mmCIF file of C-alpha atoms in Angstrom:
data_model
loop_
_atom_site.group_PDB
_atom_site.id
_atom_site.type_symbol
_atom_site.label_atom_id
_atom_site.label_comp_id
_atom_site.label_asym_id
_atom_site.label_seq_id
_atom_site.Cartn_x
_atom_site.Cartn_y
_atom_site.Cartn_z
ATOM 1 C CA MET A 1 -233.093 64.338 206.536
ATOM 2 C CA THR A 2 -235.802 64.900 203.762
ATOM 3 C CA ASP A 3 -234.712 66.173 200.353
ATOM 4 C CA ASN A 4 -235.769 69.650 201.165
ATOM 5 C CA GLN A 5 -233.922 69.707 204.482
ATOM 6 C CA THR A 6 -230.855 68.471 202.554
ATOM 7 C CA VAL A 7 -231.063 71.368 200.117
ATOM 8 C CA GLN A 8 -231.447 73.804 203.092
ATOM 9 C CA ALA A 9 -228.400 72.309 204.855
ATOM 10 C CA TYR A 10 -226.216 72.672 201.887
ATOM 11 C CA THR A 11 -227.394 76.224 201.233
ATOM 12 C CA GLU A 12 -226.769 77.194 204.820
ATOM 13 C CA ALA A 13 -223.132 75.625 204.611
ATOM 14 C CA TRP A 14 -222.470 77.585 201.437
ATOM 15 C CA THR A 15 -223.855 80.871 202.985
ATOM 16 C CA ARG A 16 -221.650 80.511 206.179
ATOM 17 C CA SER A 17 -218.497 79.888 204.098
ATOM 18 C CA ILE A 18 -219.014 82.382 201.444
ATOM 19 C CA GLU A 19 -219.869 85.059 204.031
ATOM 20 C CA ALA A 20 -216.686 84.028 206.067
ATOM 21 C CA ILE A 21 -214.624 84.709 202.888
ATOM 22 C CA SER A 22 -216.121 88.045 202.591
ATOM 23 C CA GLU A 23 -215.326 88.827 206.192
ATOM 24 C CA LEU A 24 -211.871 87.593 205.734
ATOM 25 C CA VAL A 25 -210.895 89.676 202.647
ATOM 26 C CA THR A 26 -212.930 93.005 203.141
ATOM 27 C CA PRO A 27 -210.256 94.523 205.555
ATOM 28 C CA LEU A 28 -207.232 93.389 203.594
ATOM 29 C CA PRO A 29 -204.660 95.948 202.314
ATOM 30 C CA GLU A 30 -203.868 95.954 198.593
ATOM 31 C CA GLY A 31 -200.579 93.919 199.160
ATOM 32 C CA SER A 32 -202.296 91.017 200.927
ATOM 33 C CA TRP A 33 -204.343 90.264 197.865
ATOM 34 C CA ASN A 34 -201.300 88.994 196.156
ATOM 35 C CA ARG A 35 -200.246 86.527 198.799
ATOM 36 C CA ALA A 36 -199.684 83.023 197.390
ATOM 37 C CA THR A 37 -201.966 80.231 198.346
ATOM 38 C CA GLU A 38 -201.601 76.422 198.155
ATOM 39 C CA CYS A 39 -203.615 76.441 194.979
ATOM 40 C CA PRO A 40 -200.902 76.280 192.125
ATOM 41 C CA GLY A 41 -200.509 79.702 190.550
ATOM 42 C CA TRP A 42 -203.230 81.276 192.529
ATOM 43 C CA SER A 43 -203.078 84.270 194.965
ATOM 44 C CA VAL A 44 -205.712 85.303 197.476
ATOM 45 C CA ARG A 45 -207.193 87.613 194.708
ATOM 46 C CA ASP A 46 -207.282 84.616 192.263
ATOM 47 C CA ILE A 47 -209.327 82.381 194.690
ATOM 48 C CA VAL A 48 -211.717 85.075 195.466
ATOM 49 C CA SER A 49 -212.058 85.758 191.656
ATOM 50 C CA HIS A 50 -212.782 81.972 191.148
ATOM 51 C CA VAL A 51 -215.486 82.060 193.759
ATOM 52 C CA ILE A 52 -217.096 85.096 192.189
ATOM 53 C CA ALA A 53 -216.765 83.558 188.700
ATOM 54 C CA VAL A 54 -218.431 80.334 189.469
ATOM 55 C CA GLU A 55 -221.375 81.915 191.353
ATOM 56 C CA SER A 56 -221.752 84.411 188.576
ATOM 57 C CA GLU A 57 -222.033 81.689 185.996
ATOM 58 C CA LEU A 58 -224.729 80.032 187.935
ATOM 59 C CA LEU A 59 -226.568 83.367 187.983
ATOM 60 C CA GLY A 60 -226.411 83.337 184.223
ATOM 61 C CA ASP A 61 -223.975 86.159 183.800
ATOM 62 C CA PRO A 62 -221.958 86.072 180.509
ATOM 63 C CA ARG A 63 -218.447 84.981 180.528
ATOM 64 C CA PRO A 64 -215.833 87.789 180.275
ATOM 65 C CA ILE A 65 -214.117 88.416 176.912
ATOM 66 C CA HIS A 66 -210.478 87.899 177.682
ATOM 67 C CA SER A 67 -207.373 86.279 176.165
ATOM 68 C CA LEU A 68 -205.188 84.197 178.502
ATOM 69 C CA PRO A 69 -201.376 84.773 178.523
ATOM 70 C CA ARG A 70 -199.516 81.821 177.208
ATOM 71 C CA ASP A 71 -196.945 81.660 180.083
ATOM 72 C CA LEU A 72 -199.307 80.407 182.797
ATOM 73 C CA ARG A 73 -197.523 77.176 183.721
ATOM 74 C CA HIS A 74 -200.186 75.944 186.148
ATOM 75 C CA VAL A 75 -202.796 75.880 183.273
ATOM 76 C CA THR A 76 -202.286 72.516 181.671
ATOM 77 C CA THR A 77 -205.853 71.426 180.642
ATOM 78 C CA GLU A 78 -208.835 72.848 178.736
ATOM 79 C CA ALA A 79 -210.855 72.584 182.081
ATOM 80 C CA ALA A 80 -208.047 74.705 183.817
ATOM 81 C CA ARG A 81 -208.126 77.144 180.957
ATOM 82 C CA TYR A 82 -211.892 77.640 181.379
ATOM 83 C CA LEU A 83 -211.529 78.251 185.072
ATOM 84 C CA GLU A 84 -208.382 80.564 184.694
ATOM 85 C CA LEU A 85 -209.958 82.928 182.158
ATOM 86 C CA PRO A 86 -212.223 84.809 184.551
ATOM 87 C CA VAL A 87 -209.539 84.677 187.224
ATOM 88 C CA ASP A 88 -206.840 86.279 185.004
ATOM 89 C CA LYS A 89 -209.273 88.878 183.923
ATOM 90 C CA ARG A 90 -209.569 90.084 187.409
ATOM 91 C CA ARG A 91 -205.982 90.250 188.224
ATOM 92 C CA CYS A 92 -205.639 93.889 187.612
ATOM 93 C CA HIS A 93 -208.691 94.627 189.914
ATOM 94 C CA THR A 94 -208.156 96.666 193.108
ATOM 95 C CA ALA A 95 -209.180 95.465 196.557
ATOM 96 C CA LEU A 96 -212.197 97.627 196.529
ATOM 97 C CA GLU A 97 -213.319 96.295 193.226
ATOM 98 C CA MET A 98 -212.967 92.809 194.463
ATOM 99 C CA THR A 99 -214.697 93.167 197.671
ATOM 100 C CA SER A 100 -217.555 95.114 196.083
ATOM 101 C CA GLU A 101 -218.034 92.484 193.409
ATOM 102 C CA LEU A 102 -217.934 89.754 195.921
ATOM 103 C CA GLU A 103 -220.529 91.344 198.154
ATOM 104 C CA TYR A 104 -222.855 92.043 195.220
ATOM 105 C CA THR A 105 -222.429 88.419 194.032
ATOM 106 C CA ILE A 106 -223.294 87.001 197.499
ATOM 107 C CA ILE A 107 -226.387 89.142 197.666
ATOM 108 C CA ARG A 108 -227.621 88.034 194.212
ATOM 109 C CA ARG A 109 -226.795 84.423 194.646
ATOM 110 C CA SER A 110 -228.284 84.358 198.254
ATOM 111 C CA ARG A 111 -231.507 85.802 196.648
ATOM 112 C CA ALA A 112 -231.566 83.359 193.807
ATOM 113 C CA LEU A 113 -231.107 80.325 196.241
ATOM 114 C CA ARG A 114 -234.049 81.547 198.369
ATOM 115 C CA ASN A 115 -236.200 82.003 195.408
ATOM 116 C CA ALA A 116 -235.181 78.727 193.691
ATOM 117 C CA LYS A 117 -237.948 76.576 192.252
ATOM 118 C CA GLN A 118 -235.843 73.452 191.386
ATOM 119 C CA MET A 119 -236.834 70.266 193.099
ATOM 120 C CA PRO A 120 -233.871 68.498 194.879
ATOM 121 C CA ASN A 121 -233.547 65.710 192.243
ATOM 122 C CA GLU A 122 -233.996 67.938 189.195
ATOM 123 C CA PRO A 123 -231.251 67.985 186.701
ATOM 124 C CA VAL A 124 -229.427 71.264 186.328
ATOM 125 C CA ARG A 125 -226.254 72.283 184.444
ATOM 126 C CA ARG A 126 -222.974 71.845 186.258
ATOM 127 C CA PRO A 127 -220.733 74.980 185.930
ATOM 128 C CA GLY A 128 -217.616 74.564 184.061
ATOM 129 C CA GLY A 129 -218.290 74.977 180.321
ATOM 130 C CA PRO A 130 -220.352 73.398 177.580
ATOM 131 C CA GLN A 131 -219.027 69.851 178.276
ATOM 132 C CA SER A 132 -219.788 69.882 182.073
ATOM 133 C CA GLY A 133 -222.903 67.893 181.727
ATOM 134 C CA GLU A 134 -225.859 67.868 184.270
ATOM 135 C CA ILE A 135 -226.220 66.952 187.898
ATOM 136 C CA LYS A 136 -229.121 66.970 190.289
ATOM 137 C CA TYR A 137 -229.859 70.237 192.046
ATOM 138 C CA TYR A 138 -229.021 69.160 195.592
ATOM 139 C CA GLU A 139 -225.600 67.667 194.114
ATOM 140 C CA LEU A 140 -224.767 71.128 192.737
ATOM 141 C CA LEU A 141 -225.544 72.806 196.029
ATOM 142 C CA ARG A 142 -223.301 70.200 197.828
ATOM 143 C CA GLN A 143 -220.529 70.793 195.300
ATOM 144 C CA ARG A 144 -220.755 74.562 195.893
ATOM 145 C CA ALA A 145 -220.815 74.155 199.704
ATOM 146 C CA PHE A 146 -217.746 71.972 199.421
ATOM 147 C CA ASP A 147 -215.818 74.128 196.975
ATOM 148 C CA VAL A 148 -216.442 77.373 198.865
ATOM 149 C CA TRP A 149 -215.403 75.787 202.218
ATOM 150 C CA VAL A 150 -212.243 74.410 200.856
ATOM 151 C CA HIS A 151 -211.326 77.837 199.272
ATOM 152 C CA GLU A 152 -212.263 79.475 202.518
ATOM 153 C CA GLN A 153 -209.610 77.342 204.187
ATOM 154 C CA ASP A 154 -207.109 78.050 201.369
ATOM 155 C CA LEU A 155 -207.538 81.761 202.210
ATOM 156 C CA ARG A 156 -207.365 81.229 205.919
ATOM 157 C CA ARG A 157 -203.981 79.427 205.676
ATOM 158 C CA ALA A 158 -202.537 82.104 203.277
ATOM 159 C CA LEU A 159 -203.671 84.905 205.543
ATOM 160 C CA GLY A 160 -202.768 83.200 208.930
ATOM 161 C CA VAL A 161 -206.436 83.312 210.155
ATOM 162 C CA PRO A 162 -207.461 79.831 211.210
ATOM 163 C CA GLY A 163 -211.144 79.071 211.763
ATOM 164 C CA ASN A 164 -214.303 77.306 210.791
ATOM 165 C CA LEU A 165 -212.708 73.793 210.670
ATOM 166 C CA ASP A 166 -215.774 72.341 212.265
ATOM 167 C CA SER A 167 -218.312 74.475 210.425
ATOM 168 C CA PRO A 168 -221.300 73.001 208.415
ATOM 169 C CA GLY A 169 -219.128 73.311 205.229
ATOM 170 C CA ALA A 170 -216.475 71.151 207.066
ATOM 171 C CA LEU A 171 -218.979 68.339 207.572
ATOM 172 C CA VAL A 172 -219.898 68.543 203.915
ATOM 173 C CA ALA A 173 -216.290 68.461 203.016
ATOM 174 C CA ARG A 174 -215.801 65.336 205.187
ATOM 175 C CA ASP A 175 -218.476 63.447 203.305
ATOM 176 C CA VAL A 176 -217.332 64.512 199.849
ATOM 177 C CA LEU A 177 -213.705 63.620 200.646
ATOM 178 C CA LEU A 178 -214.543 60.227 202.042
ATOM 179 C CA GLU A 179 -216.492 59.268 198.997
ATOM 180 C CA GLY A 180 -213.357 59.677 196.892
ATOM 181 C CA LEU A 181 -211.048 57.795 199.460
ATOM 182 C CA PRO A 182 -211.660 54.207 197.910
ATOM 183 C CA GLU A 183 -210.767 55.333 194.555
ATOM 184 C CA ALA A 184 -207.529 56.926 195.804
ATOM 185 C CA VAL A 185 -206.465 53.833 197.662
ATOM 186 C CA ALA A 186 -207.661 51.125 195.198
ATOM 187 C CA HIS A 187 -206.962 52.656 191.871
ATOM 188 C CA GLN A 188 -204.638 55.712 192.265
ATOM 189 C CA ALA A 189 -202.386 54.008 194.762
ATOM 190 C CA GLY A 190 -202.900 50.544 193.464
ATOM 191 C CA ALA A 191 -203.480 48.845 196.722
ATOM 192 C CA PRO A 192 -203.805 45.048 196.047
ATOM 193 C CA ALA A 193 -206.894 42.880 196.483
ATOM 194 C CA GLY A 194 -207.553 42.117 200.066
ATOM 195 C CA THR A 195 -205.979 45.299 201.514
ATOM 196 C CA ALA A 196 -207.624 46.990 204.604
ATOM 197 C CA LEU A 197 -206.461 50.477 205.254
ATOM 198 C CA VAL A 198 -207.646 52.464 208.347
ATOM 199 C CA VAL A 199 -207.710 56.161 208.529
ATOM 200 C CA ASP A 200 -208.025 57.716 211.920
ATOM 201 C CA VAL A 201 -208.719 61.459 211.791
ATOM 202 C CA THR A 202 -208.565 63.622 214.955
ATOM 203 C CA GLY A 203 -209.334 67.217 215.665
ATOM 204 C CA PRO A 204 -212.271 69.413 215.107
ATOM 205 C CA VAL A 205 -213.920 66.810 212.767
ATOM 206 C CA GLU A 206 -213.149 63.298 214.030
ATOM 207 C CA PHE A 207 -213.818 60.089 212.321
ATOM 208 C CA LEU A 208 -212.389 56.570 211.760
ATOM 209 C CA ARG A 209 -212.920 54.719 208.494
ATOM 210 C CA THR A 210 -211.710 51.507 206.817
ATOM 211 C CA VAL A 211 -211.150 51.196 203.210
ATOM 212 C CA ARG A 212 -211.256 47.628 201.858
ATOM 213 C CA VAL A 213 -210.206 46.349 198.385
ATOM 214 C CA ASP A 214 -212.131 43.450 197.168
ATOM 215 C CA SER A 215 -210.929 40.620 194.831
ATOM 216 C CA ALA A 216 -211.799 42.582 191.706
ATOM 217 C CA GLY A 217 -209.750 45.606 192.934
ATOM 218 C CA ARG A 218 -212.721 47.663 193.784
ATOM 219 C CA GLY A 219 -212.512 49.859 197.004
ATOM 220 C CA THR A 220 -215.255 50.571 199.555
ATOM 221 C CA VAL A 221 -215.138 52.491 202.755
ATOM 222 C CA ASP A 222 -217.139 51.885 205.961
ATOM 223 C CA GLU A 223 -217.169 52.607 209.704
ATOM 224 C CA SER A 224 -216.303 49.186 210.878
ATOM 225 C CA ILE A 225 -213.101 48.605 212.846
ATOM 226 C CA SER A 226 -210.378 46.399 211.233
ATOM 227 C CA LEU A 227 -208.314 44.811 214.045
ATOM 228 C CA ALA A 228 -205.311 44.074 211.901
ATOM 229 C CA PRO A 229 -205.167 46.449 208.921
ATOM 230 C CA ASP A 230 -202.368 46.457 206.352
ATOM 231 C CA VAL A 231 -201.922 50.165 207.010
ATOM 232 C CA GLN A 232 -203.299 52.602 209.518
ATOM 233 C CA LEU A 233 -202.852 56.446 208.850
ATOM 234 C CA THR A 234 -203.430 58.623 211.957
ATOM 235 C CA LEU A 235 -203.683 62.418 211.169
ATOM 236 C CA ASP A 236 -205.497 65.597 212.159
ATOM 237 C CA TRP A 237 -208.479 66.855 210.245
ATOM 238 C CA GLU A 238 -206.704 69.899 208.588
ATOM 239 C CA THR A 239 -203.990 67.713 207.305
ATOM 240 C CA TYR A 240 -206.582 65.230 205.944
ATOM 241 C CA VAL A 241 -208.239 68.102 204.055
ATOM 242 C CA ARG A 242 -204.919 69.336 202.572
ATOM 243 C CA LEU A 243 -203.909 65.998 201.471
ATOM 244 C CA ALA A 244 -207.324 64.966 199.971
ATOM 245 C CA CYS A 245 -207.520 68.418 198.193
ATOM 246 C CA GLY A 246 -204.114 68.106 196.670
ATOM 247 C CA ARG A 247 -202.473 70.830 198.860
ATOM 248 C CA GLY A 248 -199.187 68.699 199.185
ATOM 249 C CA ARG A 249 -198.098 66.744 202.087
ATOM 250 C CA PRO A 250 -198.437 68.999 205.213
ATOM 251 C CA GLY A 251 -198.636 68.132 208.796
ATOM 252 C CA HIS A 252 -197.688 64.961 210.590
ATOM 253 C CA VAL A 253 -199.057 61.529 209.609
ATOM 254 C CA VAL A 254 -198.508 58.567 211.857
ATOM 255 C CA VAL A 255 -198.090 55.444 209.748
ATOM 256 C CA ASP A 256 -198.484 51.900 211.165
ATOM 257 C CA GLY A 257 -198.126 48.745 208.994
ATOM 258 C CA ASP A 258 -196.905 48.500 205.331
ATOM 259 C CA LYS A 259 -194.737 51.632 204.878
ATOM 260 C CA GLU A 260 -194.334 51.205 201.114
ATOM 261 C CA LEU A 261 -198.066 50.939 200.578
ATOM 262 C CA ALA A 262 -198.689 53.860 202.903
ATOM 263 C CA ASP A 263 -196.256 56.109 200.948
ATOM 264 C CA ARG A 264 -198.200 55.191 197.697
ATOM 265 C CA VAL A 265 -201.471 55.954 199.250
ATOM 266 C CA LEU A 266 -200.260 59.320 200.667
ATOM 267 C CA ALA A 267 -198.639 60.301 197.272
ATOM 268 C CA ASN A 268 -202.116 59.635 195.629
ATOM 269 C CA PHE A 269 -204.354 60.826 198.409
ATOM 270 C CA SER A 270 -205.885 63.761 196.408
ATOM 271 C CA VAL A 271 -209.471 63.162 195.377
ATOM 272 C CA THR A 272 -210.076 66.574 193.776
ATOM 273 C CA ARG A 273 -207.635 66.272 190.713
#
């Protein structure tokens, strides 16, 4: 794809996922907004608040004036505090207030994306505070498409409404999560030099990848087939996403090969930490 086609693809993936979130939560009764999700400490309301907050920040809206309670055990870093503040601010909002703000934010952000003048490789500020730095415009759109799709899936699991596991956002998520896989295997799990680990993913999004650790301890991932890997993990796409996004160890994973190494990899599989 050309750079402009890539921007368009990420924008369309974001649009489909954020509109799906709106469709999911608009009919919810008040009680369902408090359902727990797999994001530590966050309810359905909190995830929607987070999505609104990040998109509002990208629109240039001022941060809310609010003091966080001191007893939020899931908030352990300054980055987490930054994300938590607008979430906690909305914890008293009604369902109607939440859906109205979400709908208005989607309208404003969609218009801003249509009218954007940034070139694909132009540096832009990454959301997340003064220390967040800059990334290229297309990378920002990719990040937002990924984040919104992952949170759409968080909401679907919490509400028992599966879907969109093969949507454009899912394909963005596949690419983002695969980029982090070598780091998870080589560094977080400490796989020794010479290791070959195969991941065979089935379901709505299917792929087979081999992670190799070189003599310097660096990991790479490719599509070649390893005939005798040290470890092979076979799992479905949703289980892969939940593991790679730090949502615990759900679902069934078939392990072949070095069980001790496989356990270390599975315990350190998250690439979104």
